[in-house]
Coordinates of C-alpha atoms (C1' of nucleotides) in Angstrom, one line a residue:
Chain A
M1 CA 9.3 -79.8 13.3
I2 CA 9.6 -83.5 14.3
R3 CA 13.1 -84.4 15.3
L4 CA 13.8 -87.9 14.1
L5 CA 16.5 -90.5 14.9
L6 CA 17.0 -93.1 12.2
A7 CA 18.6 -96.4 13.2
E8 CA 19.0 -98.9 10.4
D9 CA 22.0 -101.1 9.5
Q10 CA 21.5 -101.4 5.8
G11 CA 23.3 -98.4 4.3
M12 CA 21.2 -97.9 1.2
M13 CA 17.9 -98.2 3.1
R14 CA 19.0 -95.8 5.7
N15 CA 20.2 -93.3 3.1
A16 CA 17.0 -93.6 1.1
L17 CA 14.7 -93.2 4.2
A18 CA 16.7 -90.2 5.4
L19 CA 16.4 -88.5 2.0
L20 CA 12.7 -89.1 1.7
L21 CA 11.7 -88.3 5.2
N22 CA 13.7 -85.1 5.1
L23 CA 11.5 -84.1 2.1
E24 CA 8.5 -84.2 4.4
P25 CA 7.9 -80.6 5.5
D26 CA 7.4 -81.4 9.2
I27 CA 10.2 -84.0 9.7
D28 CA 13.8 -83.4 10.3
V29 CA 16.2 -86.4 10.5
V30 CA 18.6 -85.1 13.2
A31 CA 20.7 -88.3 13.6
E32 CA 21.5 -91.5 11.8
A33 CA 22.9 -94.8 13.1
G34 CA 23.9 -98.2 11.7
T35 CA 24.4 -100.0 15.0
T36 CA 22.6 -100.1 18.3
A37 CA 25.6 -98.5 20.0
E38 CA 25.6 -95.6 17.6
A39 CA 21.8 -95.3 18.0
L40 CA 22.1 -94.9 21.8
D41 CA 24.9 -92.5 21.6
A42 CA 23.2 -90.4 18.9
A43 CA 19.9 -90.4 20.8
L44 CA 21.5 -89.0 24.0
R45 CA 23.3 -86.4 22.0
A46 CA 20.5 -85.3 19.6
R47 CA 17.5 -85.9 21.9
P48 CA 15.0 -86.7 19.1
D49 CA 11.3 -86.6 19.5
V50 CA 10.9 -90.0 17.7
A51 CA 13.4 -92.8 17.3
L52 CA 12.9 -95.1 14.3
L53 CA 14.6 -98.4 15.2
D54 CA 15.3 -101.4 13.0
I55 CA 15.3 -104.7 15.0
E56 CA 18.0 -106.6 13.2
M57 CA 21.3 -104.8 13.7
P58 CA 24.8 -106.2 13.7
D59 CA 25.7 -105.5 17.3
G60 CA 22.4 -106.3 18.9
S61 CA 18.6 -105.9 18.8
G62 CA 16.6 -102.7 18.3
L63 CA 14.3 -104.1 20.9
D64 CA 16.9 -103.8 23.6
T65 CA 17.7 -100.3 22.4
A66 CA 14.1 -99.4 22.8
A67 CA 14.1 -100.6 26.4
T68 CA 17.2 -98.6 27.2
L69 CA 15.8 -95.6 25.5
R70 CA 12.7 -95.7 27.6
D71 CA 14.8 -95.4 30.7
E72 CA 17.4 -93.0 29.5
L73 CA 15.3 -90.7 27.3
P74 CA 11.7 -91.0 28.5
G75 CA 10.3 -88.2 26.4
C76 CA 11.3 -90.0 23.2
R77 CA 8.7 -92.1 21.4
V78 CA 10.0 -95.3 19.8
L79 CA 8.8 -96.6 16.5
I80 CA 10.0 -100.1 15.6
L81 CA 10.6 -100.8 11.9
T82 CA 11.5 -104.3 10.8
T83 CA 11.7 -106.6 7.9
F84 CA 10.0 -109.5 9.6
G85 CA 6.5 -109.3 11.1
R86 CA 7.1 -111.9 13.8
P87 CA 4.5 -112.1 16.5
G88 CA 7.1 -112.4 19.3
Y89 CA 8.8 -109.3 18.0
L90 CA 5.7 -107.2 18.4
R91 CA 5.1 -108.5 21.9
R92 CA 8.7 -107.8 22.9
A93 CA 8.5 -104.3 21.3
M94 CA 5.4 -103.5 23.4
E95 CA 7.1 -104.7 26.6
A96 CA 10.1 -102.6 25.7
G97 CA 7.9 -99.5 25.6
A98 CA 7.6 -99.0 21.9
T99 CA 4.7 -96.9 20.7
G100 CA 4.5 -98.2 17.2
F101 CA 5.5 -101.2 15.2
L102 CA 5.8 -101.3 11.4
V103 CA 7.0 -103.8 8.9
K104 CA 9.1 -102.7 5.9
D105 CA 6.3 -103.1 3.5
G106 CA 4.0 -100.5 2.0
P107 CA 5.1 -97.1 0.9
V108 CA 7.3 -94.6 2.6
E109 CA 4.2 -92.4 3.0
H110 CA 2.8 -94.8 5.5
L111 CA 6.0 -94.5 7.5
A112 CA 5.8 -90.7 7.6
A113 CA 2.1 -90.9 8.7
A114 CA 3.1 -93.4 11.4
I115 CA 5.8 -91.1 12.7
R116 CA 3.2 -88.3 13.1
R117 CA 0.7 -90.5 14.9
V118 CA 3.4 -91.9 17.2
L119 CA 4.5 -88.4 18.2
A120 CA 0.9 -87.7 19.2
G121 CA 1.0 -90.7 21.5
E122 CA -1.1 -92.9 19.4
R123 CA -0.2 -96.6 19.1
V124 CA 0.5 -97.6 15.5
I125 CA 0.4 -101.4 14.8
D126 CA -0.3 -103.3 11.7
P127 CA -3.7 -104.9 12.4
A128 CA -3.0 -108.2 10.7
L129 CA 0.2 -108.5 12.7
A130 CA -1.6 -107.7 16.0
A131 CA -4.0 -110.5 15.3
A132 CA -1.2 -112.9 14.5
A133 CA 0.5 -112.0 17.7
L134 CA -2.6 -112.7 19.8
S135 CA -3.4 -116.0 18.1
A136 CA 0.2 -117.2 18.4
G137 CA 0.2 -116.8 22.1
P138 CA 3.1 -116.0 24.4
N139 CA 6.6 -117.3 24.2
P140 CA 6.5 -120.8 25.7
L141 CA 10.2 -121.2 26.0
S142 CA 12.2 -120.6 29.2
D143 CA 15.3 -118.5 29.3
R144 CA 17.6 -121.6 29.2
E145 CA 15.7 -123.2 26.4
R146 CA 16.2 -120.0 24.4
D147 CA 19.9 -120.1 25.2
V148 CA 20.4 -123.6 23.9
L149 CA 18.3 -123.0 20.8
H150 CA 20.3 -119.9 20.1
G151 CA 23.4 -122.1 19.9
A152 CA 21.7 -124.7 17.8
V153 CA 20.9 -122.4 14.9
D154 CA 24.4 -122.3 13.6
G155 CA 25.2 -126.0 13.9
A156 CA 26.8 -126.1 17.3
T157 CA 27.0 -129.6 18.9
V158 CA 25.7 -130.4 22.3
A159 CA 29.3 -130.2 23.6
D160 CA 29.8 -126.7 22.1
I161 CA 26.6 -125.4 23.7
A162 CA 27.5 -127.0 27.0
A163 CA 30.9 -125.4 27.0
R164 CA 29.6 -122.0 26.1
L165 CA 26.9 -122.0 28.7
H166 CA 29.0 -123.8 31.4
L167 CA 26.5 -126.6 31.7
S168 CA 26.7 -130.4 31.5
E169 CA 25.9 -132.1 28.2
S170 CA 23.1 -133.9 29.8
T171 CA 21.4 -130.6 30.9
V172 CA 21.8 -129.2 27.4
R173 CA 20.2 -132.2 25.9
N174 CA 17.3 -132.0 28.3
Y175 CA 16.7 -128.4 27.4
L176 CA 16.9 -129.1 23.7
S177 CA 14.4 -131.9 24.1
A178 CA 12.1 -129.7 26.1
A179 CA 12.4 -126.9 23.4
I180 CA 11.7 -129.5 20.6
G181 CA 8.6 -130.6 22.5
K182 CA 7.3 -127.1 23.2
T183 CA 7.8 -126.0 19.6
N184 CA 6.1 -129.2 18.4
T185 CA 9.0 -130.0 16.0
R186 CA 11.1 -133.0 15.3
N187 CA 14.7 -131.8 15.9
R188 CA 16.7 -128.9 17.2
I189 CA 16.9 -127.3 13.8
E190 CA 13.2 -127.2 13.2
A191 CA 12.8 -126.0 16.7
A192 CA 15.3 -123.2 16.2
H193 CA 13.6 -122.2 13.0
R194 CA 10.1 -122.1 14.5
A195 CA 11.4 -120.1 17.4
R196 CA 13.0 -117.6 15.1
S197 CA 10.1 -117.2 12.8
N198 CA 7.8 -116.6 15.8
G199 CA 10.3 -114.0 17.2
W200 CA 10.9 -116.1 20.4
I201 CA 14.6 -115.9 20.2
Chain B
M1 CA 16.2 -91.0 -20.7
I2 CA 17.2 -94.4 -19.1
R3 CA 14.2 -96.8 -18.9
L4 CA 14.6 -98.8 -15.7
L5 CA 13.0 -101.9 -14.3
L6 CA 13.1 -102.2 -10.6
A7 CA 12.7 -105.7 -9.1
E8 CA 12.8 -105.8 -5.3
D9 CA 10.6 -107.7 -2.9
Q10 CA 10.7 -105.5 0.1
G11 CA 7.9 -103.0 -0.5
M12 CA 9.3 -100.0 1.3
M13 CA 12.8 -100.4 -0.2
R14 CA 11.2 -100.7 -3.7
N15 CA 9.1 -97.7 -3.1
A16 CA 11.9 -95.6 -1.8
L17 CA 14.3 -96.5 -4.6
A18 CA 11.6 -95.8 -7.2
L19 CA 10.9 -92.3 -5.8
L20 CA 14.6 -91.4 -5.5
L21 CA 15.6 -92.8 -8.9
N22 CA 12.8 -91.0 -10.5
L23 CA 14.1 -87.8 -9.1
E24 CA 17.3 -88.3 -11.2
P25 CA 16.8 -86.2 -14.3
D26 CA 17.9 -88.9 -16.7
I27 CA 16.3 -92.0 -15.1
D28 CA 12.7 -93.2 -15.6
V29 CA 11.4 -96.1 -13.6
V30 CA 9.1 -97.7 -16.2
A31 CA 8.2 -100.9 -14.2
E32 CA 8.3 -102.3 -10.7
A33 CA 8.1 -105.9 -9.5
G34 CA 8.1 -107.7 -6.2
T35 CA 8.6 -111.2 -7.5
T36 CA 10.7 -112.8 -10.2
A37 CA 7.6 -113.7 -12.2
E38 CA 6.4 -110.1 -12.2
A39 CA 9.9 -109.0 -13.1
L40 CA 10.0 -111.2 -16.2
D41 CA 6.5 -110.2 -17.2
A42 CA 7.1 -106.5 -16.7
A43 CA 10.4 -106.6 -18.5
L44 CA 8.9 -108.1 -21.7
R45 CA 6.1 -105.6 -21.6
A46 CA 8.1 -102.5 -20.8
R47 CA 11.4 -103.3 -22.5
P48 CA 13.6 -101.4 -20.2
D49 CA 17.2 -100.4 -20.9
V50 CA 18.4 -101.5 -17.5
A51 CA 16.9 -104.1 -15.1
L52 CA 17.8 -103.6 -11.5
L53 CA 17.3 -107.1 -9.8
D54 CA 17.4 -108.1 -6.2
I55 CA 18.6 -111.6 -5.6
E56 CA 16.5 -112.7 -2.7
M57 CA 12.9 -112.8 -3.9
P58 CA 10.0 -114.9 -2.5
D59 CA 9.4 -117.0 -5.7
G60 CA 13.0 -117.5 -6.8
S61 CA 16.4 -115.9 -7.4
G62 CA 17.2 -112.8 -9.3
L63 CA 20.2 -114.6 -10.7
D64 CA 17.9 -117.0 -12.6
T65 CA 15.9 -114.0 -13.8
A66 CA 19.1 -112.4 -15.1
A67 CA 19.9 -115.5 -17.1
T68 CA 16.4 -115.6 -18.6
L69 CA 16.5 -111.9 -19.4
R70 CA 19.8 -112.3 -21.2
D71 CA 18.0 -114.8 -23.6
E72 CA 14.6 -113.1 -23.9
L73 CA 15.7 -109.5 -23.9
P74 CA 19.3 -109.3 -25.1
G75 CA 19.4 -105.5 -25.3
C76 CA 18.6 -105.1 -21.7
R77 CA 21.5 -104.6 -19.2
V78 CA 21.2 -106.3 -15.9
L79 CA 22.4 -104.8 -12.6
I80 CA 22.2 -107.1 -9.6
L81 CA 21.5 -105.4 -6.3
T82 CA 21.7 -107.5 -3.1
T83 CA 21.9 -107.4 0.6
F84 CA 24.6 -110.0 0.9
G85 CA 28.0 -109.6 -0.7
R86 CA 28.5 -113.4 -1.1
P87 CA 31.4 -114.5 -3.4
G88 CA 29.3 -117.2 -5.1
Y89 CA 26.6 -114.7 -5.9
L90 CA 29.0 -112.5 -7.8
R91 CA 30.3 -115.5 -9.7
R92 CA 26.8 -116.7 -10.6
A93 CA 25.7 -113.2 -11.5
M94 CA 28.6 -112.9 -14.0
E95 CA 27.8 -116.3 -15.5
A96 CA 24.1 -115.2 -15.8
G97 CA 25.2 -112.3 -17.9
A98 CA 24.9 -109.5 -15.4
T99 CA 26.8 -106.3 -16.2
G100 CA 27.0 -105.0 -12.7
F101 CA 26.8 -106.2 -9.1
L102 CA 26.1 -103.9 -6.1
V103 CA 25.5 -104.5 -2.4
K104 CA 22.7 -102.6 -0.6
D105 CA 25.3 -100.5 1.1
G106 CA 26.4 -97.0 0.4
P107 CA 24.2 -94.1 -0.7
V108 CA 21.5 -94.2 -3.5
E109 CA 23.7 -91.8 -5.5
H110 CA 26.2 -94.7 -6.0
L111 CA 23.3 -96.7 -7.4
A112 CA 22.3 -94.0 -9.9
A113 CA 25.9 -93.7 -11.0
A114 CA 26.2 -97.5 -11.4
I115 CA 23.0 -97.5 -13.6
R116 CA 24.5 -94.9 -15.9
R117 CA 27.8 -96.8 -16.2
V118 CA 26.1 -100.1 -16.8
L119 CA 24.0 -98.7 -19.6
A120 CA 27.3 -97.6 -21.2
G121 CA 28.3 -101.2 -21.1
E122 CA 30.8 -100.8 -18.4
R123 CA 31.1 -103.5 -15.7
V124 CA 30.4 -102.2 -12.2
I125 CA 31.6 -104.4 -9.4
D126 CA 32.6 -103.6 -5.8
P127 CA 36.4 -104.1 -5.8
A128 CA 36.5 -105.6 -2.3
L129 CA 33.8 -108.1 -3.3
A130 CA 35.6 -109.0 -6.5
A131 CA 38.7 -109.8 -4.5
A132 CA 36.8 -111.9 -2.0
A133 CA 35.2 -113.9 -4.9
L134 CA 38.6 -114.6 -6.4
S135 CA 40.2 -115.7 -3.1
A136 CA 37.2 -117.8 -2.1
G137 CA 37.6 -119.9 -5.3
P138 CA 34.9 -121.7 -7.2
N139 CA 31.9 -123.6 -5.8
P140 CA 33.3 -127.0 -4.8
L141 CA 29.9 -128.6 -4.5
S142 CA 28.3 -130.8 -7.1
D143 CA 24.6 -130.3 -8.1
R144 CA 23.3 -133.1 -5.9
E145 CA 25.4 -132.0 -2.9
R146 CA 23.8 -128.6 -3.2
D147 CA 20.3 -130.2 -3.4
V148 CA 20.7 -132.2 -0.2
L149 CA 22.2 -129.2 1.6
H150 CA 19.3 -127.1 0.5
G151 CA 17.0 -129.5 2.3
A152 CA 19.2 -129.6 5.4
V153 CA 18.9 -125.9 6.1
D154 CA 15.4 -126.1 7.5
G155 CA 15.8 -129.2 9.5
A156 CA 14.7 -131.9 7.2
T157 CA 15.7 -135.4 8.1
V158 CA 17.6 -137.8 5.8
A159 CA 14.3 -139.5 5.1
D160 CA 12.6 -136.2 4.1
I161 CA 15.4 -135.3 1.7
A162 CA 15.5 -138.7 0.2
A163 CA 11.7 -138.6 -0.4
R164 CA 11.8 -135.1 -1.9
L165 CA 14.6 -136.0 -4.3
H166 CA 13.5 -139.5 -5.0
L167 CA 16.8 -140.9 -3.8
S168 CA 17.6 -143.7 -1.3
E169 CA 18.6 -142.7 2.2
S170 CA 22.1 -144.1 1.7
T171 CA 22.7 -141.9 -1.2
V172 CA 21.5 -138.8 0.7
R173 CA 23.8 -139.6 3.6
N174 CA 26.7 -140.1 1.2
Y175 CA 26.1 -136.7 -0.4
L176 CA 25.7 -135.0 3.0
S177 CA 28.9 -136.5 4.1
A178 CA 30.7 -135.4 1.0
A179 CA 29.3 -131.8 1.4
I180 CA 30.4 -131.7 5.0
G181 CA 33.9 -132.8 3.9
K182 CA 34.2 -130.3 1.1
T183 CA 33.0 -127.4 3.2
N184 CA 35.3 -128.5 6.0
T185 CA 32.6 -128.5 8.6
R186 CA 31.4 -130.9 11.3
N187 CA 27.8 -131.5 10.5
R188 CA 25.1 -130.7 7.9
I189 CA 24.0 -127.5 9.6
E190 CA 27.4 -126.0 9.6
A191 CA 27.9 -127.2 6.0
A192 CA 24.6 -125.6 4.9
H193 CA 25.5 -122.3 6.7
R194 CA 28.9 -122.1 5.1
A195 CA 27.5 -122.9 1.7
R196 CA 24.9 -120.2 2.1
S197 CA 27.3 -117.5 3.3
N198 CA 29.5 -118.3 0.3
G199 CA 26.6 -118.1 -2.1
W200 CA 27.1 -121.7 -3.1
I201 CA 23.5 -122.6 -2.7
Chain C
dG1 C1' 42.1 -146.7 -23.4
dC2 C1' 42.6 -144.6 -19.1
dC3 C1' 41.5 -141.3 -15.7
dA4 C1' 38.7 -138.3 -13.1
dC5 C1' 34.5 -136.9 -11.7
dC6 C1' 29.8 -137.2 -11.1
dC7 C1' 25.6 -140.0 -10.2
dC8 C1' 23.2 -143.7 -7.4
dG9 C1' 23.1 -147.3 -4.1
dG10 C1' 24.3 -150.9 -0.1
dG11 C1' 26.3 -152.3 4.3
dA12 C1' 28.6 -151.7 8.6
dC13 C1' 30.0 -149.0 12.3
dA14 C1' 30.9 -145.2 15.8
dT15 C1' 29.1 -141.1 17.3
dT16 C1' 25.6 -137.9 18.1
dT17 C1' 21.0 -136.8 19.1
dG18 C1' 16.5 -137.1 21.2
dT19 C1' 13.7 -139.1 24.9
dC20 C1' 12.5 -140.6 29.4
dA21 C1' 12.7 -141.4 34.4
dC22 C1' 14.6 -139.8 38.2
dC23 C1' 17.3 -136.9 41.6
dG24 C1' 17.9 -132.3 44.5
dC25 C1' 17.4 -127.2 45.1
dC26 C1' 15.2 -123.0 44.8
dG27 C1' 11.4 -119.4 44.5
dA28 C1' 6.7 -118.2 43.7
dC29 C1' 2.0 -118.7 44.5
dC30 C1' -2.2 -120.1 46.9
Chain D
dG1 C1' 2.5 -126.1 54.3
dG2 C1' 1.9 -128.0 49.6
dT3 C1' 2.3 -127.5 44.8
dC4 C1' 4.2 -126.0 40.6
dG5 C1' 7.7 -124.5 37.6
dG6 C1' 12.3 -123.5 36.5
dC7 C1' 17.1 -124.8 37.0
dG8 C1' 21.0 -128.3 37.0
dG9 C1' 22.3 -132.9 36.8
dT10 C1' 22.7 -138.4 36.0
dG11 C1' 21.9 -142.7 33.5
dA12 C1' 20.0 -145.5 30.1
dC13 C1' 18.1 -146.3 25.7
dA14 C1' 16.4 -146.0 20.7
dA15 C1' 16.9 -143.4 16.7
dA16 C1' 19.3 -140.5 13.7
dT17 C1' 23.6 -138.9 11.9
dG18 C1' 28.2 -139.1 9.9
dT19 C1' 32.0 -142.0 8.1
dC20 C1' 34.0 -145.5 5.7
dC21 C1' 34.0 -149.3 2.8
dC22 C1' 32.2 -151.3 -1.5
dG23 C1' 29.7 -151.8 -6.1
dG24 C1' 28.0 -150.2 -10.9
dG25 C1' 27.0 -146.8 -14.6
dG26 C1' 27.8 -142.5 -17.3
dT27 C1' 30.5 -138.6 -19.5
dG28 C1' 34.3 -135.8 -20.7
dG29 C1' 39.3 -134.9 -21.2
dC30 C1' 43.9 -136.3 -22.6

DNA sequence: GCCACCCCGGGACATTTGTCACCGCCGACC
DNA sequence: GGTCGGCGGTGACAAATGTCCCGGGGTGGC
């Protein structure tokens, strides 16, 4: 019996997956979580064989949870399940020690199959996504450039970002300009969008 | 037997819902669609009793599909199912003739119950969301203000928007300024975000 | 008829944004 | 030791943005 942790913030999706995976004869959903905090807590309590983690969660990223889990619960395999097949996500998932990476596409049966293969230690990755990740290349942005772009997504001004990061406005503008150059875009908004769609932030 | 059309772009969610709803003794999923075009096509072919429509779909909005369905297939009840409980969405859904409005939260059992109630002609709306919609008030933006904001989300410049809408740059700037004023924000990005989170665009 | 609102545009202006050159400091790598 | 890159900062400048005037035309309500 495969002991499974299910971390997914969208209630109906979580409920549906739990019901369907429990119908599988060899899978037992032993814990459910809607936030990364709950996921960590439940994992340490229930000690599952496989953790199925969504990336986008309200209080943080499933990628960070994966990294923590690798240290705290080394025997647990991690399978990332996400809406967006972003190249940078896949790269970060691998660096965080994930064994598999699936997009929320295709039937639930694929998911059950992936869980079994991940438990056997096999790496499960969508081939098209793997190719995209390789062709897209690594994240060109430095830490600070990511920070300032993160602020730019929701319309913060240079002054806002500078205050939040305790930097001077000149510095923020320089980082923004560098990020715009590296992403090959025309302004901070396009830069932030490209960075997001590539999974760089 | 309730004949149901299921329109949802996320493959795994659609698959999971189809499986679970088919398990209900009185529900029969007679058609599935991943785009609004497929949804319309399938609806006219399968003539379902209830259409379950997602709002966010790659080729358009489920809200528009609902309006079309009201004209083309008057006997069919429409139940909107969406990730985001945005006040403006609810308002637009009602104007488009939807009978029910659910967020992708809570268990699948709620969804099945809602389908039955909608078929009986009953209106099904999340009470908290209804209250939010009323307190948020109507959409303050004019058609053109929405158009220019739509362009602003992904980083288009004034020149880009003007070209796309066949307007002069002055006009675009005036609309943007008006939208920023009406949304009570500081720049086009904040304005676009607020408009999106309220379901105004 | 008047009023309000939307549509479309022009011009002027202050502010913000994006770019570039340059500075020092540090750590890593060869 | 030198070089490169990241980090933090300054100053100057062109371009884009946001705001405020103004104008005209249309439509719908009272």
